[in-house]
Tab-separated table of C-alpha atoms in Angstrom:
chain	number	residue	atom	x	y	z
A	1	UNK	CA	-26.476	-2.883	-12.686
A	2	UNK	CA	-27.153	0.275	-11.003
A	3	UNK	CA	-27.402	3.840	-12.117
A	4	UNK	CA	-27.149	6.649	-10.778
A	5	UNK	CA	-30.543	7.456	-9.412
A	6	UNK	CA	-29.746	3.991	-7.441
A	7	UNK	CA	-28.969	3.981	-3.490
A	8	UNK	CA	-26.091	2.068	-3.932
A	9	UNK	CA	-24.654	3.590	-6.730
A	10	UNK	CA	-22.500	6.312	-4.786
A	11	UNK	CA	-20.881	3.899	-2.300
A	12	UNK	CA	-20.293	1.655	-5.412
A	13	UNK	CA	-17.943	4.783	-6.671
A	14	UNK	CA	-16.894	6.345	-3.806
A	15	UNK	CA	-13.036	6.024	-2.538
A	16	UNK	CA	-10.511	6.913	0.331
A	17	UNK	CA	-9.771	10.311	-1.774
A	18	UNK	CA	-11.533	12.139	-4.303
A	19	UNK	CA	-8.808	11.511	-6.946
A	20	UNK	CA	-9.519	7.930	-6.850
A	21	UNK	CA	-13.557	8.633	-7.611
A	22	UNK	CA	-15.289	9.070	-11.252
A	23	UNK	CA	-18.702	9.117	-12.069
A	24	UNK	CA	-19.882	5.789	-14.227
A	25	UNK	CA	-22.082	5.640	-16.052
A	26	UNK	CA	-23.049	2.967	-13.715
A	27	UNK	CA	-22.337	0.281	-10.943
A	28	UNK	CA	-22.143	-3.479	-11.032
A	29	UNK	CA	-22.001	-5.541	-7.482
A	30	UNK	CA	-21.715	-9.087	-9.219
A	31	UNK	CA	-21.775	-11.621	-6.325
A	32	UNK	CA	-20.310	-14.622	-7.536
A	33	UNK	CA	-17.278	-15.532	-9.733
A	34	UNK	CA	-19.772	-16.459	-12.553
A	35	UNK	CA	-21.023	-13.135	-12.219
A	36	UNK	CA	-17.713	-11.459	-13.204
A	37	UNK	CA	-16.576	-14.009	-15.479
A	38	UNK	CA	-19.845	-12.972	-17.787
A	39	UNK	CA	-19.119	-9.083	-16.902
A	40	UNK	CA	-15.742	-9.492	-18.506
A	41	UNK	CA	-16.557	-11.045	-21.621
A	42	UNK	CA	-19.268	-8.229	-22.122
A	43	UNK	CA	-16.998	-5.809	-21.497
A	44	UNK	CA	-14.217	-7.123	-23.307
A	45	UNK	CA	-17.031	-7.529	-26.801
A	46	UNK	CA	-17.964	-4.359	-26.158
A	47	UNK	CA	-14.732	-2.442	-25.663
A	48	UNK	CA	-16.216	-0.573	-22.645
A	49	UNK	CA	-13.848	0.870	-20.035
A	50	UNK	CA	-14.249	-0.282	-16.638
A	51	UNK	CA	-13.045	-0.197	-13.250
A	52	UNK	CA	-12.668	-2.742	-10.306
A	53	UNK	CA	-13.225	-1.454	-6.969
A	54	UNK	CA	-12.053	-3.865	-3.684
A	55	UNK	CA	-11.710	-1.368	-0.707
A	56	UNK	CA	-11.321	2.320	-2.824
A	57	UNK	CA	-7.765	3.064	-1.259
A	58	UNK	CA	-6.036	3.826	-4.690
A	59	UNK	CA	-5.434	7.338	-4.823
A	60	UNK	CA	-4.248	6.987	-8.431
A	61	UNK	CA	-6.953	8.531	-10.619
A	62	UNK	CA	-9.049	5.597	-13.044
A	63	UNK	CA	-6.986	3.067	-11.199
A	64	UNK	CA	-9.709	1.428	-9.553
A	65	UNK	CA	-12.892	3.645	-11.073
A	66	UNK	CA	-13.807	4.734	-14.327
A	67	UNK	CA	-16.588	6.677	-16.390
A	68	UNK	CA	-17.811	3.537	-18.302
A	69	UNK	CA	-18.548	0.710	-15.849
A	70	UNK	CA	-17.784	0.918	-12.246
A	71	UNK	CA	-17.236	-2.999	-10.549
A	72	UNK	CA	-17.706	-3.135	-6.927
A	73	UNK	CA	-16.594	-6.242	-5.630
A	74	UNK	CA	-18.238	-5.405	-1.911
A	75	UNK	CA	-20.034	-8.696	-1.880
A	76	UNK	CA	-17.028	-10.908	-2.128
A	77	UNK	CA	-16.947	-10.541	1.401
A	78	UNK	CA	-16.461	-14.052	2.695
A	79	UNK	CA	-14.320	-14.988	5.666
A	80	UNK	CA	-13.692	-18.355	6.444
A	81	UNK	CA	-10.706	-19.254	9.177
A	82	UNK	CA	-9.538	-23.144	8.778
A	83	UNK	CA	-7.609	-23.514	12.264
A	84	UNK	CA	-5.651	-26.797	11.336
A	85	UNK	CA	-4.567	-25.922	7.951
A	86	UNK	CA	-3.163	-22.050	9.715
A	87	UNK	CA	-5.041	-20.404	6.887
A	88	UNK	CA	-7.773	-17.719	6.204
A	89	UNK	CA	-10.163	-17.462	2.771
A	90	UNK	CA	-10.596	-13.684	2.665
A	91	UNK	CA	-13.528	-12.126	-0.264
A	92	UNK	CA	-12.054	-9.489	-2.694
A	93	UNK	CA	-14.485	-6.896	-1.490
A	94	UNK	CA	-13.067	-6.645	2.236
A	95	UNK	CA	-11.246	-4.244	4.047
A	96	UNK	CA	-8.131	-5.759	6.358
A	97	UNK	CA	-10.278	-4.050	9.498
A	98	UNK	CA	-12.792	-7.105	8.500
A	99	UNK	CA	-10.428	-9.279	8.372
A	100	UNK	CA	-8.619	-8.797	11.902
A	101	UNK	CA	-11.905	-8.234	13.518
A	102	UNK	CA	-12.973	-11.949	12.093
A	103	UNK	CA	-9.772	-13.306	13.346
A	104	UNK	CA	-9.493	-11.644	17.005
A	105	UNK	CA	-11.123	-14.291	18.519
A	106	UNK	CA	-9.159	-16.907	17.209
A	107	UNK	CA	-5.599	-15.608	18.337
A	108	UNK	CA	-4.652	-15.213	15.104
A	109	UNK	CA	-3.837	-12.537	12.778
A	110	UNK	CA	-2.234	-11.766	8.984
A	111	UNK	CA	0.276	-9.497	7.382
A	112	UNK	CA	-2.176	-6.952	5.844
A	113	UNK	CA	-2.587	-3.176	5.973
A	114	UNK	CA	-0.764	-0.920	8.282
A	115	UNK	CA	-3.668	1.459	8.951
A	116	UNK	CA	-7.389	1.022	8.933
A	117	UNK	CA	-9.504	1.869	5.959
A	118	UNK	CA	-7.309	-0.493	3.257
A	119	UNK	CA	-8.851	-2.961	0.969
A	120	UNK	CA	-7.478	-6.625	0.798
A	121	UNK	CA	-7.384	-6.980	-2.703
A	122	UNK	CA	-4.967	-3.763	-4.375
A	123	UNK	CA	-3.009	-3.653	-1.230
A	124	UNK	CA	-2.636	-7.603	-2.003
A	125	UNK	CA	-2.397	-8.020	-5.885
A	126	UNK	CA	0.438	-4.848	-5.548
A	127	UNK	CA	3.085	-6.358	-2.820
A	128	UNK	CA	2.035	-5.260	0.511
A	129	UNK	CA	3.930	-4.042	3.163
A	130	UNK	CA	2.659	-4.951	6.816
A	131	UNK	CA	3.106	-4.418	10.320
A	132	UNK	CA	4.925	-8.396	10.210
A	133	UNK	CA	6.502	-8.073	7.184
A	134	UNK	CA	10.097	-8.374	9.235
A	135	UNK	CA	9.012	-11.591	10.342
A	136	UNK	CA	6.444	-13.321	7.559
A	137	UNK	CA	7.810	-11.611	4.580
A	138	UNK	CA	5.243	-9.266	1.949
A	139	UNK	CA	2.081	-9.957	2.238
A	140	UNK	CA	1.996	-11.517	-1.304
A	141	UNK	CA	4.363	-14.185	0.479
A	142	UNK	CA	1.885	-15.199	2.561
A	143	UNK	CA	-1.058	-15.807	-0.138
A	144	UNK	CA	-1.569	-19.711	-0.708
A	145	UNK	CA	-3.919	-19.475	-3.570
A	146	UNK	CA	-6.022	-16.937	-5.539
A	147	UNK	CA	-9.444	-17.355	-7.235
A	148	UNK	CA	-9.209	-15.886	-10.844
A	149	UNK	CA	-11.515	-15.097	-13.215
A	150	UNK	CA	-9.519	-14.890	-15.999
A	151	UNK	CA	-10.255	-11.952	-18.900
A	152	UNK	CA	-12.275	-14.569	-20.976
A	153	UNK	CA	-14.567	-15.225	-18.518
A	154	UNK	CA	-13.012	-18.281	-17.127
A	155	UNK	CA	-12.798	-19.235	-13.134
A	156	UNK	CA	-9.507	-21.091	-12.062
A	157	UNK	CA	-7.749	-21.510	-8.550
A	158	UNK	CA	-4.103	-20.413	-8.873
A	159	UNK	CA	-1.830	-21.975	-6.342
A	160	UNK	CA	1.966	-22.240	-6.906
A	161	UNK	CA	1.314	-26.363	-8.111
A	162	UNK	CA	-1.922	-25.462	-10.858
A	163	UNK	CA	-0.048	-22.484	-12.575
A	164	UNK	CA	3.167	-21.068	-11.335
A	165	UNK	CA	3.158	-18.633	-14.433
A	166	UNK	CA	-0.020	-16.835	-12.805
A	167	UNK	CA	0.629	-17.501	-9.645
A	168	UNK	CA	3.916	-15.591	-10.015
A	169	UNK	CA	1.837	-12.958	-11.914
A	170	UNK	CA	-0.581	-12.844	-9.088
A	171	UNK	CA	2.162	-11.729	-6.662
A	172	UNK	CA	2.422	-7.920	-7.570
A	173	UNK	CA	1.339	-7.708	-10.726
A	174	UNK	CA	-1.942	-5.808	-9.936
A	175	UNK	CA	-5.225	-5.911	-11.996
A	176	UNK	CA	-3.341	-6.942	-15.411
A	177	UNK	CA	-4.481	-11.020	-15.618
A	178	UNK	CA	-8.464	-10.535	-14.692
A	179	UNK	CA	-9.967	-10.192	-11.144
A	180	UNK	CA	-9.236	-11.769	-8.418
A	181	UNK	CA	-12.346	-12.568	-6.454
A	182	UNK	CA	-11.164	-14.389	-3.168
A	183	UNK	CA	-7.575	-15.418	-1.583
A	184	UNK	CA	-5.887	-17.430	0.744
A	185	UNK	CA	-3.697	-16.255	3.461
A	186	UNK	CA	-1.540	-18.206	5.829
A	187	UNK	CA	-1.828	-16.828	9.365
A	188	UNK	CA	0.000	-16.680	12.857
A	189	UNK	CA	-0.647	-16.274	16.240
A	190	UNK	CA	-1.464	-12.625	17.111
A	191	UNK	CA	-1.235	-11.450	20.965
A	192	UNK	CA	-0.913	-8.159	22.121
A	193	UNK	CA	1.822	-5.932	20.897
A	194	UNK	CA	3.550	-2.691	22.406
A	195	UNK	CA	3.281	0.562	20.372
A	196	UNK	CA	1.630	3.570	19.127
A	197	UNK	CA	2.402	7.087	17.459
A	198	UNK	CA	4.976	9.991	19.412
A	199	UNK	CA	4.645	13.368	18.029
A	200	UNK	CA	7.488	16.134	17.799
A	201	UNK	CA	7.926	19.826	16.994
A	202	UNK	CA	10.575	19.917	14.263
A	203	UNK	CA	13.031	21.414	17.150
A	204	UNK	CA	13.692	17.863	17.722
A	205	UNK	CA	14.405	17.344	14.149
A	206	UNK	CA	18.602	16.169	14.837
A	207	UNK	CA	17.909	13.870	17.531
A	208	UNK	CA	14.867	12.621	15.875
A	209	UNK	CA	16.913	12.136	12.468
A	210	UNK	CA	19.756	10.676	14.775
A	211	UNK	CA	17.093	8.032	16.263
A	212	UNK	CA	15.910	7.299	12.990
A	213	UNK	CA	19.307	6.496	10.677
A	214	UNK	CA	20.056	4.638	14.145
A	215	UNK	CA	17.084	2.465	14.256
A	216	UNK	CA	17.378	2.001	10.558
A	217	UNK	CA	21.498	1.391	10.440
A	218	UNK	CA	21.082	-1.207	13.870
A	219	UNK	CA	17.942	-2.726	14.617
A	220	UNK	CA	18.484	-6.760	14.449
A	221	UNK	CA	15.177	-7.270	16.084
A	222	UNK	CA	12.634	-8.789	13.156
A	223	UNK	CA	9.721	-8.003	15.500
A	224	UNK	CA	10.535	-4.408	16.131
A	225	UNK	CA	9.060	-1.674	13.313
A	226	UNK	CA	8.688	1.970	12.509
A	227	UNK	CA	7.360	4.828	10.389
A	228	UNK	CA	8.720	7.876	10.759
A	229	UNK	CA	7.625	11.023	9.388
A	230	UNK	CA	8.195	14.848	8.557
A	231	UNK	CA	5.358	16.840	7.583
A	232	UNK	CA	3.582	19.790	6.758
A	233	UNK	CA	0.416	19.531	8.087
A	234	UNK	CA	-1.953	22.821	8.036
A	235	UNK	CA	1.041	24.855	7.745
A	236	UNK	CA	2.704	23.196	10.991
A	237	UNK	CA	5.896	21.759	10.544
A	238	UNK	CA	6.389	18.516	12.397
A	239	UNK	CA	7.879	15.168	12.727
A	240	UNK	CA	6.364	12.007	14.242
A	241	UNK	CA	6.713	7.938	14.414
A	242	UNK	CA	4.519	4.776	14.532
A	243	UNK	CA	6.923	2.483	17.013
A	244	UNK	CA	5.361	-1.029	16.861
A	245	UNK	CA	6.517	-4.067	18.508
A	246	UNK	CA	5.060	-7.395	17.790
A	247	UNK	CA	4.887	-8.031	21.505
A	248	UNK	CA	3.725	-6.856	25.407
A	249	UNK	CA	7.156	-5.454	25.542
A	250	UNK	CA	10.252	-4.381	23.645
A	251	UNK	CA	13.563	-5.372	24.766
A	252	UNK	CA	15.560	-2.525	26.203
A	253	UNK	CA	17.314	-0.109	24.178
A	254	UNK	CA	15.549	-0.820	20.228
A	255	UNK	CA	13.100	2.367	20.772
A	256	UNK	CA	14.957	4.322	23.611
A	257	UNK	CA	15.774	7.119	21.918
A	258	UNK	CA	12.569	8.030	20.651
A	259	UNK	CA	11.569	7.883	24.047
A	260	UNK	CA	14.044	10.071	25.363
A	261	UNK	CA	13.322	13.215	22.522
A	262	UNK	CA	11.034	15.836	23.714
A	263	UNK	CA	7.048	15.032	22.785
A	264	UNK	CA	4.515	17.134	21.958
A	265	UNK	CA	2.296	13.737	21.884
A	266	UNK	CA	2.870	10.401	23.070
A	267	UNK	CA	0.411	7.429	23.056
A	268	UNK	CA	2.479	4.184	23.139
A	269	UNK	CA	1.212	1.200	25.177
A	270	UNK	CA	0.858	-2.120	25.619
A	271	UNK	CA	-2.550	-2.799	23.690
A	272	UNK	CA	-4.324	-5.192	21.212
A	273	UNK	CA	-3.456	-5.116	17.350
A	274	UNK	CA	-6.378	-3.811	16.712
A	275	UNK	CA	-6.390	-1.107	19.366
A	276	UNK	CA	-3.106	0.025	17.800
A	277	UNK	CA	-4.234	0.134	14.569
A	278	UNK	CA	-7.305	2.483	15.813
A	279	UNK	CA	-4.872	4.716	17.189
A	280	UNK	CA	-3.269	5.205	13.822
A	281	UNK	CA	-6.753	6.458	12.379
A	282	UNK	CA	-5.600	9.971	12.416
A	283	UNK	CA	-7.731	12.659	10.510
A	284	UNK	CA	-9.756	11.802	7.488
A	285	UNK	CA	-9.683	14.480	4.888
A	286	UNK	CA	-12.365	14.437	2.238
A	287	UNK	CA	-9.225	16.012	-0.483
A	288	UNK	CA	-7.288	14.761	-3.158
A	289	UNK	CA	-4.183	13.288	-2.339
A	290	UNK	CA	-1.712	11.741	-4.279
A	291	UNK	CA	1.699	9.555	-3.315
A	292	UNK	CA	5.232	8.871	-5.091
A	293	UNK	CA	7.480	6.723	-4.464
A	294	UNK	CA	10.947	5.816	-4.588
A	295	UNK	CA	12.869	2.448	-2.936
A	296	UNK	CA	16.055	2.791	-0.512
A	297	UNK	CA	18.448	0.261	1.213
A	298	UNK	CA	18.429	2.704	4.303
A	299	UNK	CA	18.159	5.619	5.592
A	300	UNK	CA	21.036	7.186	6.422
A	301	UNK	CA	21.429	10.879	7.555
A	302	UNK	CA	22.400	12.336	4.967
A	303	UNK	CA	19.268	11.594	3.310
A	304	UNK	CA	17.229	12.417	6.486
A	305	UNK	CA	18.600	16.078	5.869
A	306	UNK	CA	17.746	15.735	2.732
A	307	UNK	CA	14.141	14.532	3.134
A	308	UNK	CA	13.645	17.564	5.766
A	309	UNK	CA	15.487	20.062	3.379
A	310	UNK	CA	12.766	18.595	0.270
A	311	UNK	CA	9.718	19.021	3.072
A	312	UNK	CA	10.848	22.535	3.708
A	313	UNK	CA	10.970	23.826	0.362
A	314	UNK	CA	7.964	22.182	-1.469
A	315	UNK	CA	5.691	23.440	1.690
A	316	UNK	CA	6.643	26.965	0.357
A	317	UNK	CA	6.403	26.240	-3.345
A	318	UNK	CA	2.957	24.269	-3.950
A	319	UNK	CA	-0.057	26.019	-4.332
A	320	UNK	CA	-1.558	27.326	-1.228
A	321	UNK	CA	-4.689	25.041	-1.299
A	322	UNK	CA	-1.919	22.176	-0.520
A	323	UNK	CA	-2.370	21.465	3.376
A	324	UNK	CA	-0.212	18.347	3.972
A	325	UNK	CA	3.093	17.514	2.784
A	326	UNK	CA	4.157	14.681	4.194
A	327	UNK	CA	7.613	12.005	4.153
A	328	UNK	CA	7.409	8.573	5.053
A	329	UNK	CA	10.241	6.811	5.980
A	330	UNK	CA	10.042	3.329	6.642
A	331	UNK	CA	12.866	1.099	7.750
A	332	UNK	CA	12.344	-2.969	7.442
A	333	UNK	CA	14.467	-5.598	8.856
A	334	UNK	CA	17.229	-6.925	6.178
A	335	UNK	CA	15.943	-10.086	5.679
A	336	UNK	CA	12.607	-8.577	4.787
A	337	UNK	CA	12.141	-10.456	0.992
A	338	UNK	CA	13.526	-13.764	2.483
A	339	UNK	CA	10.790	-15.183	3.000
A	340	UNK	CA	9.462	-15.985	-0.052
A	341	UNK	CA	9.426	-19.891	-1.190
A	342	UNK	CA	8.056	-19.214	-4.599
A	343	UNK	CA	9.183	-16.171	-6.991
A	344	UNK	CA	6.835	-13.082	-7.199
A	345	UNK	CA	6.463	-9.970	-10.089
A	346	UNK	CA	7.232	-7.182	-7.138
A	347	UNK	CA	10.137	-6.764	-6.298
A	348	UNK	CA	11.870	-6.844	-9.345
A	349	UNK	CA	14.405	-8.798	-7.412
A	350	UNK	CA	15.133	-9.435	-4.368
A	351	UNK	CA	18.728	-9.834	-4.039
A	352	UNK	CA	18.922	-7.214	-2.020
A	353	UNK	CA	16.476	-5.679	0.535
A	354	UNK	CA	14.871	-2.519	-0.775
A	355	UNK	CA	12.714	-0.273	1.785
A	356	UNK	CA	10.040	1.727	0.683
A	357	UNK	CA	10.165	5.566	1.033
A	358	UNK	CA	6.491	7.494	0.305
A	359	UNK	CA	5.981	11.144	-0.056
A	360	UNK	CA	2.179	12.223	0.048
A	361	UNK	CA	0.454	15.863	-0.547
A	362	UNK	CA	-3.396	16.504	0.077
A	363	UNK	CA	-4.696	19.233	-1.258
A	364	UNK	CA	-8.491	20.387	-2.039
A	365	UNK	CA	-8.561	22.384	-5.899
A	366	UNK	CA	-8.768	20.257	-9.153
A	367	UNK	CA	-6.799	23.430	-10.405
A	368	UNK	CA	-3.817	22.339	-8.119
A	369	UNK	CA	-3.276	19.476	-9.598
A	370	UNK	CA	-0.574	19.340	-12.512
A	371	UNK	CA	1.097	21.399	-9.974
A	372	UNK	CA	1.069	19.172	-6.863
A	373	UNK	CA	1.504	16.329	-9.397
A	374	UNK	CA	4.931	17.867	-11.102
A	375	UNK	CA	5.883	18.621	-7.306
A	376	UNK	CA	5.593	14.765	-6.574
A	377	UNK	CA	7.677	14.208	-9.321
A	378	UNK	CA	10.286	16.521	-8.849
A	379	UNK	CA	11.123	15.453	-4.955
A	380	UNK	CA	11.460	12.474	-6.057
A	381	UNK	CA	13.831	12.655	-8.512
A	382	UNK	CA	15.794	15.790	-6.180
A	383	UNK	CA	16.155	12.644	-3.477
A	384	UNK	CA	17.517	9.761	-6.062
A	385	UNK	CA	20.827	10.261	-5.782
A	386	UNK	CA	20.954	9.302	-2.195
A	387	UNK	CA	18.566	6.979	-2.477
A	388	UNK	CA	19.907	4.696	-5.445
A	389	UNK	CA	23.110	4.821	-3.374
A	390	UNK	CA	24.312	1.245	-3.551
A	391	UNK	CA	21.674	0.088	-5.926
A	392	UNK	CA	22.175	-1.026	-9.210
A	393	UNK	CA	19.760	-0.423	-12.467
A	394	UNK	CA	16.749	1.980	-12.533
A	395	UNK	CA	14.793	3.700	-9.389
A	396	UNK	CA	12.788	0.804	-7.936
A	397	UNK	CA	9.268	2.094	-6.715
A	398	UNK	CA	6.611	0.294	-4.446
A	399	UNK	CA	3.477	0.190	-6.740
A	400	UNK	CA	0.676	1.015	-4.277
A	401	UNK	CA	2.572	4.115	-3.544
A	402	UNK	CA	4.121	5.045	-6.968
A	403	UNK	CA	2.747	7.727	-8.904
A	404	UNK	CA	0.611	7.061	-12.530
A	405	UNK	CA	2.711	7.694	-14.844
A	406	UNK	CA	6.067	5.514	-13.168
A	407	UNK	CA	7.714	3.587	-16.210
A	408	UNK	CA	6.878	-0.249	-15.529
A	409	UNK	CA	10.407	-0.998	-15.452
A	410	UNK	CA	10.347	0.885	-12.251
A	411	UNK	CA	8.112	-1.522	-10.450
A	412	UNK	CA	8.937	-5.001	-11.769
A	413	UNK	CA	12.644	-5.009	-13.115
A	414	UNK	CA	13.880	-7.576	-14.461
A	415	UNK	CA	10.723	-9.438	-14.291
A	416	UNK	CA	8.696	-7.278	-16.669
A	417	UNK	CA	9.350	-9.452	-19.869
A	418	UNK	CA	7.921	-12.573	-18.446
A	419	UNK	CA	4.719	-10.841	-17.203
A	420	UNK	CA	4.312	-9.317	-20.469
A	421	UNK	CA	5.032	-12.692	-22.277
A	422	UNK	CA	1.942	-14.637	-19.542
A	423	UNK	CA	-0.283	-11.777	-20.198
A	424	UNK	CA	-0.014	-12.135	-24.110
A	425	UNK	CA	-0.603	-15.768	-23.423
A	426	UNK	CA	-3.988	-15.130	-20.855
A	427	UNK	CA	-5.283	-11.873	-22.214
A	428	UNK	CA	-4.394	-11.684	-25.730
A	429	UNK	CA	-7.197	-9.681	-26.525
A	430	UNK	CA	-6.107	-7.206	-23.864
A	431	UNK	CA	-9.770	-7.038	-22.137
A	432	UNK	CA	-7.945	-5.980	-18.804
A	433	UNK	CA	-6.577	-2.993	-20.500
A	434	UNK	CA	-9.720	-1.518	-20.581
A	435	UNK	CA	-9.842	-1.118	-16.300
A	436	UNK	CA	-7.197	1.274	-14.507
A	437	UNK	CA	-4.077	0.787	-13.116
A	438	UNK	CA	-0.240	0.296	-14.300
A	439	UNK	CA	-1.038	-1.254	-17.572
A	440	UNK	CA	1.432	-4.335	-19.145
């Protein structure tokens, strides 16, 4: 345990945005599964509040930190590569920039975060949307097995054979069934890929809107990705896109008009993963920032307009400490959740293929933000009607980008009465309700 006078204590607490960080009353680093397992059952006698820190990218506030007990899992940070079984043991304390540095040398790589900086484990235990997710599925299709230490202090593996209850609770359903302290990912060859981030001034914004419903409407190519984006970014309005193609070379014609529009920066090459993913990094403000969310089955251009018309007008109505308003759109391949072979909490279903769409404001005054948070809600719910076009039941939302307060049914669908009913059955005494997050 470590207070606050300890060195460790502030990188115990500390994550990607200031929202996500609260002051404990102090740190644990446990570093084995026994370690947790007899954390929890304190906890859970004691009624303390507690938080369970992997990598710090939750930019909900309390998800992953709290002002009782703060965990930080940052010694769970094995990383073992078996070669003939195609699989990687990753610790619950890593980033995914550990991970694809480990596995470089082999060839190899996994469907994990799309930018650097993002822990394994709430990227993981929430869906997970990846660079290969076209081709391999979410990432929470690729996990083989999960070390669990359940909320009564108990260590189990979960695999799809030794409980397909948890292992299907495992699979999006966060931080609600105990902590997960290590997990199994299948993985596939890696060589270099083509791609990068273009830049535009928003003159460009109807051919880059034309490019974009295009690419979205048309591409049949499962190695072939994007995120495109309009912004506010320090007062300068903007568009841009990530191209990435899991490959030396794209094919002719699946990025050519994003070429062909006007630049005001362009650095797309041939180049390692991991060079790629370095020259996502961007700028790394030390703000609040929040995210909301909202699920489409394309992106057509009627909601493009409708996305720039939304960045327009919040950019003039948030308070002026606000410095980036910012919407992601991001286009997968159709057969995107095909490639599960067991079921999975997130997505709710997946009859049909469901894209995620992010908004994202950064701002720097705790005074701004009910504000910035009612303006998250409100574009949101301005863009649902052409989003839920074609889609049946309530707004489906991505849970590591959906804001605190989305109703549950949001994120799991029809599947939230069976993970209620398995965590009655392993957390009856509700010990995980005590840590952050979307609560069931």
């Amino acid at each position: 345990m470590l207070s606050i006078a300890s060195p460790n204590y502030l990188e115990d607490i500390s994550h990607w945005t200031q929202l996500g960080t609260q002051y404990a009353a102090c740190s644990f680093e446990p570093g084995t599964p026994e370690d947790v397992g007899v954390a929890l059952q304190i906890l859970g006698r004691t009624r303390t509040p507690f938080g369970i820190k992997g990598g710090g990218h939750a930019v909900n506030p309390g998800f992953s930190s709290s002002e009782g007990i703060q965990i930080a899992m940052s010694r769970f940070s094995e990383i073992v590569y078996d070669s003939t079984a195609e699989l990687v043991t990753v610790g619950a304390g890593l980033l995914w920039d550990d991970v694809y540095e480990a596995l470089n040398p082999h060839g190899v790589s996994v469907a994990g975060g799309r930018i650097l900086g993002v822990g394994v484990a709430g990227f993981t235990l929430s869906g997970g949307y990846s660079w290969h997710a076209n081709q391999y599925g979410l990432t929470i299709d690729t996990v083989q097995a999960f070390e669990l230490v359940m909320p009564n202090g108990t260590v189990v593996g979960v695999t799809e054979t030794s409980n397909p209850d948890l292992f299907f609770a495992l699979k999006g359903g966060a931080n609600n069934f105990g902590i997960v302290t290590k997990f199994a990912f299948r993985t596939f060859p890696q060589g270099q890929i083509w791609g990068g981030l273009i830049s535009y001034s928003l003159d460009a914004r109807d051919q880059f809107m034309s490019a974009t419903a295009n690419f979205s409407a048309n591409n049949k190519d499962p190695k072939a990705q994007i995120i495109a984006m309009f912004y506010d970014r320090v007062g300068k309005l903007g568009a841009g896109v990530n191209l990435f193609y899991d490959g030396p070379t794209p094919p002719a014609g699946i990025f050519d008009e994003f070429l062909a529009i006007p630049s005001t920066l362009e650095d797309v090459s041939t180049r390692s993963f991991s060079d790629f993913l370095e020259s996502l990094r961007g700028i790394q403000y030390p703000s609040r920032y929040i995210f909301n969310s909202i699920s489409v089955t394309g992106y057509p251009l009627s909601l493009l307009q409708t996305v720039v018309d939304q960045c327009e007008y919040w950019r003039q109505n948030v308070p002026d400490d606000v410095f980036v308003v910012s919407y992601d759109l991001q286009p997968f391949h159709s057969s995107l959740l095909s490639h599960n072979t067991t079921p999975s909490a997130y997505p709710g279903t997946r009859a049909q293929a469901l894209f995620p769409f992010n908004v994202n404001f950064a701002w720097t005054r705790p005074e701004s933000d009910e504000a910035v948070y009612d303006a998250a809600r409100k574009t949101i719910k301005a863009l649902e009607p052409l989003a839920m076009a074609g889609q049946d039941g309530p707004p489906v939302a991505y849970p590591n980008y959906a804001l605190f307060d989305t109703p549950l049914v949001n994120l799991y669908g029809k599947n939230l009465p069976r993970l209620q009913t398995i965590k009655a059955e392993v957390d009856p005494d509700n010990v995980m309700g005590l840590a952050g997050g979307f609560k069931i």
